[in-house]
Coordinates of C-alpha atoms (C1' of nucleotides) in Angstrom, one line a residue:
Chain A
X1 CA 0.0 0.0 0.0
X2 CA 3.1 1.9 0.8
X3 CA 6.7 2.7 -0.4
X4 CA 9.8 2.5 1.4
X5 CA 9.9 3.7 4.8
X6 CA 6.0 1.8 5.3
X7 CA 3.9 3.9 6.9
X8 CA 3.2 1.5 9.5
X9 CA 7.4 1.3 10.4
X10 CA 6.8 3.3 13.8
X11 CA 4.3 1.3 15.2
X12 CA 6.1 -2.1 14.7
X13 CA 9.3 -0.6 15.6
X14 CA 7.6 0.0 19.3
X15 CA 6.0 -3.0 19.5
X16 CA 9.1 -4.8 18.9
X17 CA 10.2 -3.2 21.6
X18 CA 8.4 -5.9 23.9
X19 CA 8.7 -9.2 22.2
X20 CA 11.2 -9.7 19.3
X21 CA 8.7 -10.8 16.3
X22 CA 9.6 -12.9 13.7
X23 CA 9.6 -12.0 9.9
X24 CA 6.3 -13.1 8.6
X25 CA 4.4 -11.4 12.1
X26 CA 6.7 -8.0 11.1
X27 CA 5.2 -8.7 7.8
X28 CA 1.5 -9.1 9.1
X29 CA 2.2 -5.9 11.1
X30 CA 3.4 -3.8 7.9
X31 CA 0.7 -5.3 6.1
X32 CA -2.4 -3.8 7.8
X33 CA -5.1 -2.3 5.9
X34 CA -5.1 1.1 7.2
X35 CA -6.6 4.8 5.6
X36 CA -4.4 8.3 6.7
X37 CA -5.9 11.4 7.4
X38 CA -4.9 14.6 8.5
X39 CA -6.0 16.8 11.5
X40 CA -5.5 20.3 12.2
X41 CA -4.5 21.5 15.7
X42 CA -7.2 21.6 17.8
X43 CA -9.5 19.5 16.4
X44 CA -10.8 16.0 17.6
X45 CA -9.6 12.6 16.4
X46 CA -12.0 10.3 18.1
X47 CA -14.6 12.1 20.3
X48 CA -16.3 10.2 23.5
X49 CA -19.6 8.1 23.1
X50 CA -18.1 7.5 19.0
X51 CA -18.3 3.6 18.3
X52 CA -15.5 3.8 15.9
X53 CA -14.8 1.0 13.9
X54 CA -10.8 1.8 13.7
X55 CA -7.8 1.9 16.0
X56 CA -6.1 5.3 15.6
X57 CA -2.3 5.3 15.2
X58 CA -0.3 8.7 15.7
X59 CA 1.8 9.3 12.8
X60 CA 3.3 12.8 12.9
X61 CA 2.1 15.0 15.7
X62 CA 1.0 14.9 19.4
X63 CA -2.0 14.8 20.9
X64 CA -3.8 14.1 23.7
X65 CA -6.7 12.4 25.9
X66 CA -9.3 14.2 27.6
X67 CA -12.8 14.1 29.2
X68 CA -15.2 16.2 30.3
X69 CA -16.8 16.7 33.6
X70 CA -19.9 18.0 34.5
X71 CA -19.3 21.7 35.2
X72 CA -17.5 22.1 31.5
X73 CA -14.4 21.5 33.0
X74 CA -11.4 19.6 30.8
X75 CA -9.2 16.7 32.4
X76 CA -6.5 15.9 30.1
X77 CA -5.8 12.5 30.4
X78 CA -2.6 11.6 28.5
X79 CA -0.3 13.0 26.4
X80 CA 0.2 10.9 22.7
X81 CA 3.2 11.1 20.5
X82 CA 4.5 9.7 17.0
X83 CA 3.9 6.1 17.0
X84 CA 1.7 5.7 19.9
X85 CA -1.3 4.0 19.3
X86 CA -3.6 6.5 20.6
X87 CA -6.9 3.8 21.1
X88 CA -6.0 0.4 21.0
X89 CA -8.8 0.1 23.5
X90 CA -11.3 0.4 20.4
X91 CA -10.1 -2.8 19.2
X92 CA -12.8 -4.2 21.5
X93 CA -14.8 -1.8 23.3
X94 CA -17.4 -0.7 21.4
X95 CA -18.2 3.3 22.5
X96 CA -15.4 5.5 23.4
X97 CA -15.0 6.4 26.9
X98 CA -13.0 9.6 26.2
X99 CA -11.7 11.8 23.1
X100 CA -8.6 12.3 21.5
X101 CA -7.7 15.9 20.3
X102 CA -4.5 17.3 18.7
X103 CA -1.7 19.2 20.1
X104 CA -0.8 19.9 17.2
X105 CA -1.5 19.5 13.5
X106 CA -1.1 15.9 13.2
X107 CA -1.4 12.4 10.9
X108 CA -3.2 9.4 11.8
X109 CA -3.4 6.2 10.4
X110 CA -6.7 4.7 11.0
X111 CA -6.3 0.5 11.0
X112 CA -9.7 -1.1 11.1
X113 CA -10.8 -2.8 14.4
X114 CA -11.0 -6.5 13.0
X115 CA -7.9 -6.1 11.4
X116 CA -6.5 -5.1 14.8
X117 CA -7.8 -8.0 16.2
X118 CA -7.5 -10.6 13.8
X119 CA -3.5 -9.9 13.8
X120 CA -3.3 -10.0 17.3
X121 CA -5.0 -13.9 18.0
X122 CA -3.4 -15.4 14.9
X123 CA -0.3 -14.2 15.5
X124 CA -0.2 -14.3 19.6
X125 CA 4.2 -12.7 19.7
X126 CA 2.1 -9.5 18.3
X127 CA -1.2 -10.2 20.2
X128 CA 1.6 -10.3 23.2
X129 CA 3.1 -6.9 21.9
X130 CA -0.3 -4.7 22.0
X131 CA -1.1 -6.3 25.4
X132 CA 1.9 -5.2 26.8
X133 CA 1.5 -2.2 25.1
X134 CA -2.1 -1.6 27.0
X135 CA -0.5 -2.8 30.2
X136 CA 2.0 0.3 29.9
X137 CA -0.3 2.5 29.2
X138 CA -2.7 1.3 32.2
X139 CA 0.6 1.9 34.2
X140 CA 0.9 5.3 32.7
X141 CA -2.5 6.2 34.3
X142 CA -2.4 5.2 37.5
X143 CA 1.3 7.2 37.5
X144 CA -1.0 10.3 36.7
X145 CA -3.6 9.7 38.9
X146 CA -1.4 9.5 41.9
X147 CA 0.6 12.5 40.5
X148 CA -3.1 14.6 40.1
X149 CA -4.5 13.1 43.6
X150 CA -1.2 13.2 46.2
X151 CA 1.0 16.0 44.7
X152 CA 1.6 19.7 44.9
X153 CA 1.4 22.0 41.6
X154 CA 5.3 22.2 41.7
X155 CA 5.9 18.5 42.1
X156 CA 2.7 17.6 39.2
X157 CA 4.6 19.8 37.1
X158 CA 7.8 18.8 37.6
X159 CA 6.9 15.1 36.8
X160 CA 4.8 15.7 33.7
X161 CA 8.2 17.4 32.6
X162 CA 10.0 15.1 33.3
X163 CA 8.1 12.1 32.0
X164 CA 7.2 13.5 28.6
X165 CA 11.1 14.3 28.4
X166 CA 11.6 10.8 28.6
X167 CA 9.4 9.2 26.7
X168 CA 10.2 11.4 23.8
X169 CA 13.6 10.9 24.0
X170 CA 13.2 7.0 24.7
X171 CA 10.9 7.3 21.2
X172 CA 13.8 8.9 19.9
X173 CA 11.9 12.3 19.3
X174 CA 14.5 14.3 20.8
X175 CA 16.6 14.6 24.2
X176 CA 14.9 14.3 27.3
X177 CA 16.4 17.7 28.5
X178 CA 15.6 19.5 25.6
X179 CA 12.2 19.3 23.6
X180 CA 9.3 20.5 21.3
X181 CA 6.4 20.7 23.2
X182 CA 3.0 21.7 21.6
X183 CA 0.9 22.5 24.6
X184 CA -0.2 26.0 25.9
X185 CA -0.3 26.8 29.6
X186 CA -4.1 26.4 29.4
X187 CA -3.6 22.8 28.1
X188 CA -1.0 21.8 30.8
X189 CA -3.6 23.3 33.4
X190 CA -6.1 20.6 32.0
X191 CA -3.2 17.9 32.5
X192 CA -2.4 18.6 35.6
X193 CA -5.9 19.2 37.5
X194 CA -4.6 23.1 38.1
X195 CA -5.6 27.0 36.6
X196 CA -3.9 28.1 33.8
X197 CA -2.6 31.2 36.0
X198 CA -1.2 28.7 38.5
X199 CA 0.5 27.2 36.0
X200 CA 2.0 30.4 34.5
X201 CA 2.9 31.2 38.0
X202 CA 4.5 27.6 39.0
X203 CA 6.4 27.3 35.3
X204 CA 7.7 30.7 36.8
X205 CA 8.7 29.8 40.1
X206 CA 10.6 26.7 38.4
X207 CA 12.2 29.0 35.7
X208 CA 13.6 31.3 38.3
X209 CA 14.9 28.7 40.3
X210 CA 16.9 27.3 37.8
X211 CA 14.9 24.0 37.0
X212 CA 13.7 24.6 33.6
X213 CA 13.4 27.2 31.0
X214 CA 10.2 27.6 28.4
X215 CA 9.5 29.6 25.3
X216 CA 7.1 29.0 22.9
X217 CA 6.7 25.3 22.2
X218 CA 10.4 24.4 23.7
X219 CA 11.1 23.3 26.8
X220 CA 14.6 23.2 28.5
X221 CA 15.4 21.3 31.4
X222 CA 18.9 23.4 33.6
X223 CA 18.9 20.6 35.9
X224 CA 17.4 17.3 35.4
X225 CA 18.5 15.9 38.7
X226 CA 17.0 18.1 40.6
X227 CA 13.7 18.9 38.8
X228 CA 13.2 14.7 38.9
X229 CA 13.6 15.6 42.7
X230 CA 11.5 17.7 43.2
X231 CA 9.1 16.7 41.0
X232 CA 9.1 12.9 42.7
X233 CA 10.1 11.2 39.5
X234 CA 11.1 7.6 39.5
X235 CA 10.3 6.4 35.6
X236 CA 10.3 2.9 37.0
X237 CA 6.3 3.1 35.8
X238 CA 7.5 3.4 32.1
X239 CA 8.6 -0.1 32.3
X240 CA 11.4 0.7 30.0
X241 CA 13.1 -2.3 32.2
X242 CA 10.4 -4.7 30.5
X243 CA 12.0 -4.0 27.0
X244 CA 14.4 -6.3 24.9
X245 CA 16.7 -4.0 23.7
X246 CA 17.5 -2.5 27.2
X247 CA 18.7 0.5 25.7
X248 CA 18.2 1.6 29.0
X249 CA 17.4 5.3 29.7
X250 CA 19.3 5.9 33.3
X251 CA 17.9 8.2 35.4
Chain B
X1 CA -7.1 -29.5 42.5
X2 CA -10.8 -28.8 43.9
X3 CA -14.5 -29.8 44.6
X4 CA -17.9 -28.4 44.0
X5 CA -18.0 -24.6 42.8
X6 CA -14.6 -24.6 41.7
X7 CA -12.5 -21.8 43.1
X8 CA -11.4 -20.0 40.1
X9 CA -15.2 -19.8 38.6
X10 CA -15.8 -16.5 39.4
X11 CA -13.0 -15.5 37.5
X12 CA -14.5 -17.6 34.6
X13 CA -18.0 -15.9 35.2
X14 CA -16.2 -12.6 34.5
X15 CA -14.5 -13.5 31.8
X16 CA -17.7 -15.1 30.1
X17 CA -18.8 -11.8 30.5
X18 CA -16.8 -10.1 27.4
X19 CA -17.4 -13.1 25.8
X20 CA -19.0 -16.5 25.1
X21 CA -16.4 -19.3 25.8
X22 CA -16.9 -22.8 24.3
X23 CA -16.9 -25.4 26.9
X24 CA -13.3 -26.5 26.5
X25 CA -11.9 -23.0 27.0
X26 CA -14.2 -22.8 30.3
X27 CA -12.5 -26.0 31.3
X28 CA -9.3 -24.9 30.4
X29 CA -9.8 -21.3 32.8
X30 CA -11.1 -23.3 35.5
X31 CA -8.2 -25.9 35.3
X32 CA -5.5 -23.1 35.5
X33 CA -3.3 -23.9 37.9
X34 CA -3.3 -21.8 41.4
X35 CA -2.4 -21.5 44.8
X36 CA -4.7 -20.2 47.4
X37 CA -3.7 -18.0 50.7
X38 CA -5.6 -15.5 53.6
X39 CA -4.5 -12.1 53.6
X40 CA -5.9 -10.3 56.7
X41 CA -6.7 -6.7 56.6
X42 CA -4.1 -3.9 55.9
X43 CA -1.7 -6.2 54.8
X44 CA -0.3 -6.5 51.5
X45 CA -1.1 -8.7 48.8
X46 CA 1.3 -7.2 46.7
X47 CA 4.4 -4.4 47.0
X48 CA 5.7 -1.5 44.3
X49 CA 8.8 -2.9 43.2
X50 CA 8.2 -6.9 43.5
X51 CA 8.7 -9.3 40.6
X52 CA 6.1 -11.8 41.4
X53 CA 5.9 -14.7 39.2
X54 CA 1.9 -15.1 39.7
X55 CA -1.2 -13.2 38.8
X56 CA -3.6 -12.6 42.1
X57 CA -7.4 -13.3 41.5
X58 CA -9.6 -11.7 44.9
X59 CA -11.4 -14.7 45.6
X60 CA -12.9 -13.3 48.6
X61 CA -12.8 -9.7 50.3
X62 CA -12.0 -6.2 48.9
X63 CA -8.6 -4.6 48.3
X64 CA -7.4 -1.5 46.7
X65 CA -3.8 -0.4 44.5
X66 CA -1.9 1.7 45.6
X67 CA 0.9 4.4 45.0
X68 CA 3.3 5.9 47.3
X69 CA 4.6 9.3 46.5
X70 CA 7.9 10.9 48.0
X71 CA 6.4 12.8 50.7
X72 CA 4.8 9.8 52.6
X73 CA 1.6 10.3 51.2
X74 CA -0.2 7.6 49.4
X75 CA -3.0 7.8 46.2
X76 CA -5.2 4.9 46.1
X77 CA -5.8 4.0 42.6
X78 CA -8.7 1.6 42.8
X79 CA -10.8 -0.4 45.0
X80 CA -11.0 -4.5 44.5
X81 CA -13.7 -6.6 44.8
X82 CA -14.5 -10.5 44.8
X83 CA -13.5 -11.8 41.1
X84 CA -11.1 -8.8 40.3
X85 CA -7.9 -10.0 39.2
X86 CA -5.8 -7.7 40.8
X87 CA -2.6 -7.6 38.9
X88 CA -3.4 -9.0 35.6
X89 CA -0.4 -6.9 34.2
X90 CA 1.8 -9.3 36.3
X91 CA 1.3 -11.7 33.2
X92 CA 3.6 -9.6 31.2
X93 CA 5.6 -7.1 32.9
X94 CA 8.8 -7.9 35.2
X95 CA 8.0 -5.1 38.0
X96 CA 5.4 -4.4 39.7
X97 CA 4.6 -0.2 39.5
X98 CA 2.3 0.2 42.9
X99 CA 1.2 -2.4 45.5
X100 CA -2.2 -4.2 46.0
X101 CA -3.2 -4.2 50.0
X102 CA -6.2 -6.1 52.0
X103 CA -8.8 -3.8 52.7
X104 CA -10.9 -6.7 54.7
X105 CA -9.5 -10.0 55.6
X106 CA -9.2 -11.4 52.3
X107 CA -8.5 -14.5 50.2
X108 CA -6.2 -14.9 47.1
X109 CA -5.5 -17.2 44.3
X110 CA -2.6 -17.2 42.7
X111 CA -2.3 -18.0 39.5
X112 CA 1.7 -18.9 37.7
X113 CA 2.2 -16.0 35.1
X114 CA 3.3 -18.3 32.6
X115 CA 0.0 -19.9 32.8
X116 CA -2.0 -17.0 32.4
X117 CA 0.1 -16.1 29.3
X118 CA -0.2 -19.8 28.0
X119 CA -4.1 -19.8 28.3
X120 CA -4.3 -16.3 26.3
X121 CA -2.0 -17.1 23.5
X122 CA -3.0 -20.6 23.2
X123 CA -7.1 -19.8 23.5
X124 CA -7.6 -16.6 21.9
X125 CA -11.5 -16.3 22.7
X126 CA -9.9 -16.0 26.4
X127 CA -7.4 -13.3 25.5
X128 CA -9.6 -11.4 24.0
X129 CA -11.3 -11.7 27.4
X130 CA -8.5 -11.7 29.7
X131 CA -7.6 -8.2 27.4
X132 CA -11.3 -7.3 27.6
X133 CA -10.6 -6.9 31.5
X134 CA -7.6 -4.9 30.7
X135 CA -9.4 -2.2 29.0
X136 CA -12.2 -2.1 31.3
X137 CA -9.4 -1.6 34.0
X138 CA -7.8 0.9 31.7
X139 CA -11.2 3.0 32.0
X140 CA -11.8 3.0 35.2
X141 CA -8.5 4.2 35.8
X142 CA -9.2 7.3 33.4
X143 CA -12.1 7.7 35.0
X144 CA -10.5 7.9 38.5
X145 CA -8.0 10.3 37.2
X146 CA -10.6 12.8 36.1
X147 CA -12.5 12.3 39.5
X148 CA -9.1 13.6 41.0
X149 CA -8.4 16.2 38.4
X150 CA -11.4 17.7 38.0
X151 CA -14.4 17.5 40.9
X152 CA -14.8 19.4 44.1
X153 CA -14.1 16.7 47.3
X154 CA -18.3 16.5 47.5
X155 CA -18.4 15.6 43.6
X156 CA -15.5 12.7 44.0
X157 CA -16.8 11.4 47.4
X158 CA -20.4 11.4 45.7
X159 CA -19.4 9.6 42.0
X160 CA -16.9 7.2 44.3
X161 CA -19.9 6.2 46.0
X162 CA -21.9 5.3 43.0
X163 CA -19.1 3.4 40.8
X164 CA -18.5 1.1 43.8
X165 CA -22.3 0.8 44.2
X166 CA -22.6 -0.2 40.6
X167 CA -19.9 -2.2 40.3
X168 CA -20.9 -4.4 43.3
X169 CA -24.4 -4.9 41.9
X170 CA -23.2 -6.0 38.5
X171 CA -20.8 -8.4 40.5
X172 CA -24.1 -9.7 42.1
X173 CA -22.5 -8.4 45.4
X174 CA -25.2 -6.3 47.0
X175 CA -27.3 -3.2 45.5
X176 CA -26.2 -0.2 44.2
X177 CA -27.8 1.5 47.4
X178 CA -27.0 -0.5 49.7
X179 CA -23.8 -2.2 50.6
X180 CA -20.7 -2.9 52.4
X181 CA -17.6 -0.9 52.1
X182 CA -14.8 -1.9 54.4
X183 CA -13.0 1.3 54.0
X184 CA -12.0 3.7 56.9
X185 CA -12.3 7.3 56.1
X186 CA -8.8 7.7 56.3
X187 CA -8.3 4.9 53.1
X188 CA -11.3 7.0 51.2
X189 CA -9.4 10.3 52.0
X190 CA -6.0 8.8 50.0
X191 CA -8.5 7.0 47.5
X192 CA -9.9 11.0 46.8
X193 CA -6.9 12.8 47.3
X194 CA -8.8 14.9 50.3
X195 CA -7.3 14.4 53.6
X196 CA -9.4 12.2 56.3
X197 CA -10.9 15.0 57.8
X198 CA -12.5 17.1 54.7
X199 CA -14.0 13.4 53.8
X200 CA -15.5 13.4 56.9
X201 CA -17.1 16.9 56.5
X202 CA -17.8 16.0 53.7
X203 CA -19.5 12.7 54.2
X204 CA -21.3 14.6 57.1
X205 CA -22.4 17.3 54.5
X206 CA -24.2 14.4 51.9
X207 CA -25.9 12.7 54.8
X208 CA -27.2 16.2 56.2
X209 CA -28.6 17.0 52.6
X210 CA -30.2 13.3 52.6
X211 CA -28.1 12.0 49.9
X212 CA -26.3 9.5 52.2
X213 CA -25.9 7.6 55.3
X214 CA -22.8 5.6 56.8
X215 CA -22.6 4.0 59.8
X216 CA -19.4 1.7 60.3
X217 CA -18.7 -0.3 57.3
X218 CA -21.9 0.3 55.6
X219 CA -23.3 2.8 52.8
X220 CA -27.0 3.4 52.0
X221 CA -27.5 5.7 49.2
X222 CA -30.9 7.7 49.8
X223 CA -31.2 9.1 46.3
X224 CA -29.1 7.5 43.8
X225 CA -30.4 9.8 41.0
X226 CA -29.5 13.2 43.2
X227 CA -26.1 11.6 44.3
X228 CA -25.4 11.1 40.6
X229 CA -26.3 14.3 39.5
X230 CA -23.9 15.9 41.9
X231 CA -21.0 13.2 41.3
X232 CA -21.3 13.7 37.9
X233 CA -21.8 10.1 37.8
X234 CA -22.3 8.6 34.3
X235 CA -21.7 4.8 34.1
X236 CA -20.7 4.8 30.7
X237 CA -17.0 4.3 31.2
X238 CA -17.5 1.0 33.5
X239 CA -18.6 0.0 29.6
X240 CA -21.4 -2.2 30.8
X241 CA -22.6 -2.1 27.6
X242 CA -20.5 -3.8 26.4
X243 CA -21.2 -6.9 27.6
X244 CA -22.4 -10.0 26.3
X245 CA -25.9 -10.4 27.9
X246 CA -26.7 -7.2 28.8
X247 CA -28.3 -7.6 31.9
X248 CA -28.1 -3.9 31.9
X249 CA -27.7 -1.7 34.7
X250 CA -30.0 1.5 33.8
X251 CA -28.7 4.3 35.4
Chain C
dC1 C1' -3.6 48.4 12.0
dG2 C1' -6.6 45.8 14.8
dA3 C1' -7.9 41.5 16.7
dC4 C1' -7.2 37.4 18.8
dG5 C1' -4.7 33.9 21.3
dT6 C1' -1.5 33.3 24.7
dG7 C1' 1.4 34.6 28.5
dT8 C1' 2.0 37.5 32.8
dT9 C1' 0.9 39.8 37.0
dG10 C1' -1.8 41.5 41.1
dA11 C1' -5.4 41.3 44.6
dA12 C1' -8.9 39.0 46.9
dG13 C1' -11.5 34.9 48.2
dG14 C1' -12.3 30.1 49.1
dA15 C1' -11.8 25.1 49.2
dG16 C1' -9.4 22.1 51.5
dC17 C1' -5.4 21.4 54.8
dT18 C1' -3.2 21.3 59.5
dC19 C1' -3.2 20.9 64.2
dA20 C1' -5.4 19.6 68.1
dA21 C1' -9.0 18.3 71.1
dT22 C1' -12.9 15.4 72.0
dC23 C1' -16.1 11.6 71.3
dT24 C1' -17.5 6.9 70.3
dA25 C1' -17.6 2.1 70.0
dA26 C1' -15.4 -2.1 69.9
dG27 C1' -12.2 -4.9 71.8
dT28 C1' -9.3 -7.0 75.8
dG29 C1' -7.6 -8.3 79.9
dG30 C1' -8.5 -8.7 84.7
Chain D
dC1 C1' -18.8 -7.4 84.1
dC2 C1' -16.1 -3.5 84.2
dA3 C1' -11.9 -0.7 83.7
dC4 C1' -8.7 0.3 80.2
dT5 C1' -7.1 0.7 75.5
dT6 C1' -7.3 1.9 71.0
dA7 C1' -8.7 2.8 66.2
dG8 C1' -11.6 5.6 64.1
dA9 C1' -15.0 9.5 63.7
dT10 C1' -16.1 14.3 64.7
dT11 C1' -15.5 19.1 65.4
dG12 C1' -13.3 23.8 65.7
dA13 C1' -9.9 27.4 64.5
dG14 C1' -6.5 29.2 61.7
dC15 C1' -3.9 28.9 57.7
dT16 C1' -2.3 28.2 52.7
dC17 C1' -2.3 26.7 48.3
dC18 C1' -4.7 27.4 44.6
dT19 C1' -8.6 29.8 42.3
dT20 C1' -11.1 33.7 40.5
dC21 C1' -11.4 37.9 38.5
dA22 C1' -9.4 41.4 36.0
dA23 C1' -6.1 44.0 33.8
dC24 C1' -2.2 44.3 30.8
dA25 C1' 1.7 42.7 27.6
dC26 C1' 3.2 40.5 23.6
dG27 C1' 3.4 38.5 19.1
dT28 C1' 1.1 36.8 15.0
dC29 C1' -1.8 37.0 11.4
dG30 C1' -5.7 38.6 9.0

DNA sequence: CGACGTGTTGAAGGAGCTCAATCTAAGTGG
DNA sequence: CCACTTAGATTGAGCTCCTTCAACACGTCG
């Protein structure tokens, strides 16, 4: 369907991450029907209560995970970059319990649901990969639940920092101290359960004290060491450990 | 390895759940291997950190997952019931990223890891269960992250109220509004990220509006519909409705 | 240029926290 | 059966972290 570097590369790249497949399952992978679209900043890729009959994967962009509560307000869920597979969970569950927006102007590969599922129980080394792959992500959430529900704005901000440094740099999107990030103050708020005037104030407080530094989209981390510190980051949860190629990403 | 009800059939009830197994795939869950042992209150069925070579099914009693963060304080990340499998992401990943602790005097069964993954590669109508669970976890887990992020302490305390409700009733457990809840209101406090004593003014607050009552272990919700309103409480994400016979649990 | 989205800053208020005392009920040992 | 202990619930007073409201600055883009 594709020419040379496949479209789907990214994807089995990461999944081979977790279990080293064999040609004819890298194949299958490669091989999956799939339909690209573009999205523009801002606008939704899969909205809650959709049944959609795809699994979204994240091309070229970042997005992110959000639902709404009651009084209007935004809870931003998780944060998506190249190659993540932004709802694996739609290869079963029929209604969407959340949306999916871009950060930034993005592409998506949309792979059919039965595709998704086929390839994973005739080929169980994949099936294996995109388990693990929910399993991380499950351990993703809980890591931002207890960072929403146990600690302060500094340390919540700190983390997300922190974390999205290393998971971009572990993608190999760039260097954990020093990245692109498409997200407004407003946006961050919604991440981290907080005002976007607190978090002007608190990205302040750890600019002047030598943690960090932000302008525009780019965000510079002075002192790793001491922003992981204070921002009570372990990245034990990103079960990097778990993967073959221990590249290893030492703290 | 036991007599009438087997042990491991409520796990098998669950899974049957997501969907229809053929008898030999109901044989071979209920077969699994698995070791049983008593965990009394507060004490821990699982720690952050461990490498435990089992999965843990709640065969009797509740439990709830936890976090710790660096300043002592701990973020509970769900609450367990009878028929929960506990750590189902043991199965694949090495580490453990939070611990799993007795809320009652409870029982477990332990099931080898390797037998878990055996049963989901080898039957694939009981992966796609056993994954089923996964994202249903997954969910919840979003859900519990927006409760945190988002609600004032009287919204949280009110939608925690109703999910556990729900989800005991669908587990054939009790009814929605009226159950047991062997939780102090010091382990509700770190499961809302409020400290013990705003839960209790809280709690307090929805009894004296005659949403509520508690005494000791107990909760008997007055008006489920006016609780839900104010908890922002729609049962969408526990994806119900996604389920095989749809016994349906109209809100 | 004017408008809009975003970042920045101040001042005031409030939701939830801390500290600390008191109350209650269920053990537990004599 | 009662004194004693203890874990948990309850309540008050004061404080603080974060929010709300509002104004202003800055840069981009029509």
């Amino acid at each position: 369907m594709t020419k040379a570097p496949p479209v789907l590369a990214p994807m089995l790249r990461k999944l081979m991450k977790w279990s080293a497949l064999p040609p004819e399952d890298q194949c299958a992978v490669l091989d999956l029907p799939f339909s690209t679209r573009s999205v523009r900043r801002g606008n939704c890729i899969m909205r809650e209560g959709d049944e959609p009959d795809h699994c979204s994967l994240l091309i070229s962009g970042f997005a992110y995970r959000h639902k709404t509560v009651g009084d209007g307000g935004r809870q931003i869920l998780a944060v998506h970059m190249p190659a993540d597979i932004v709802d694996l969970q739609n290869a079963l569950l029929r209604t969407s319990d959340h949306s999916v927006q871009a950060l930034s102007d993005a592409t998506i590969a949309d792979i059919p649901r039965d595709a998704v599922r086929q390839l994973a129980f005739e080929r169980p080394r994949v099936g294996q990969a995109l388990w693990y792959e929910t399993l991380v992500d499950g351990s993703l959430q809980r890591e931002w639940t207890a960072n929403l529900g146990r600690r302060s704005a500094r340390a919540r901000t700190s983390h997300l920092l922190c974390e999205i440094g290393l998971r971009l740099e572990q993608a190999g999107l760039g260097h954990r101290q020093r990245y692109e990030l498409p997200m407004t103050q407003e946006e961050l708020a919604d991440a981290l359960g907080l005002t976007s005037v607190h978090v002007n104030r608190t990205l302040r407080a750890l600019s002047r004290d030598g943690l960090t530094q932000r302008q525009r989209n780019s965000v510079s981390i002075a002192d790793w060491d001491r922003l992981a510190l204070e921002g009570d980051f372990s990245p034990d949860y990103l079960h990097f450990q778990d993967q073959q190629s221990s590249v290893e990403a030492p703290l």
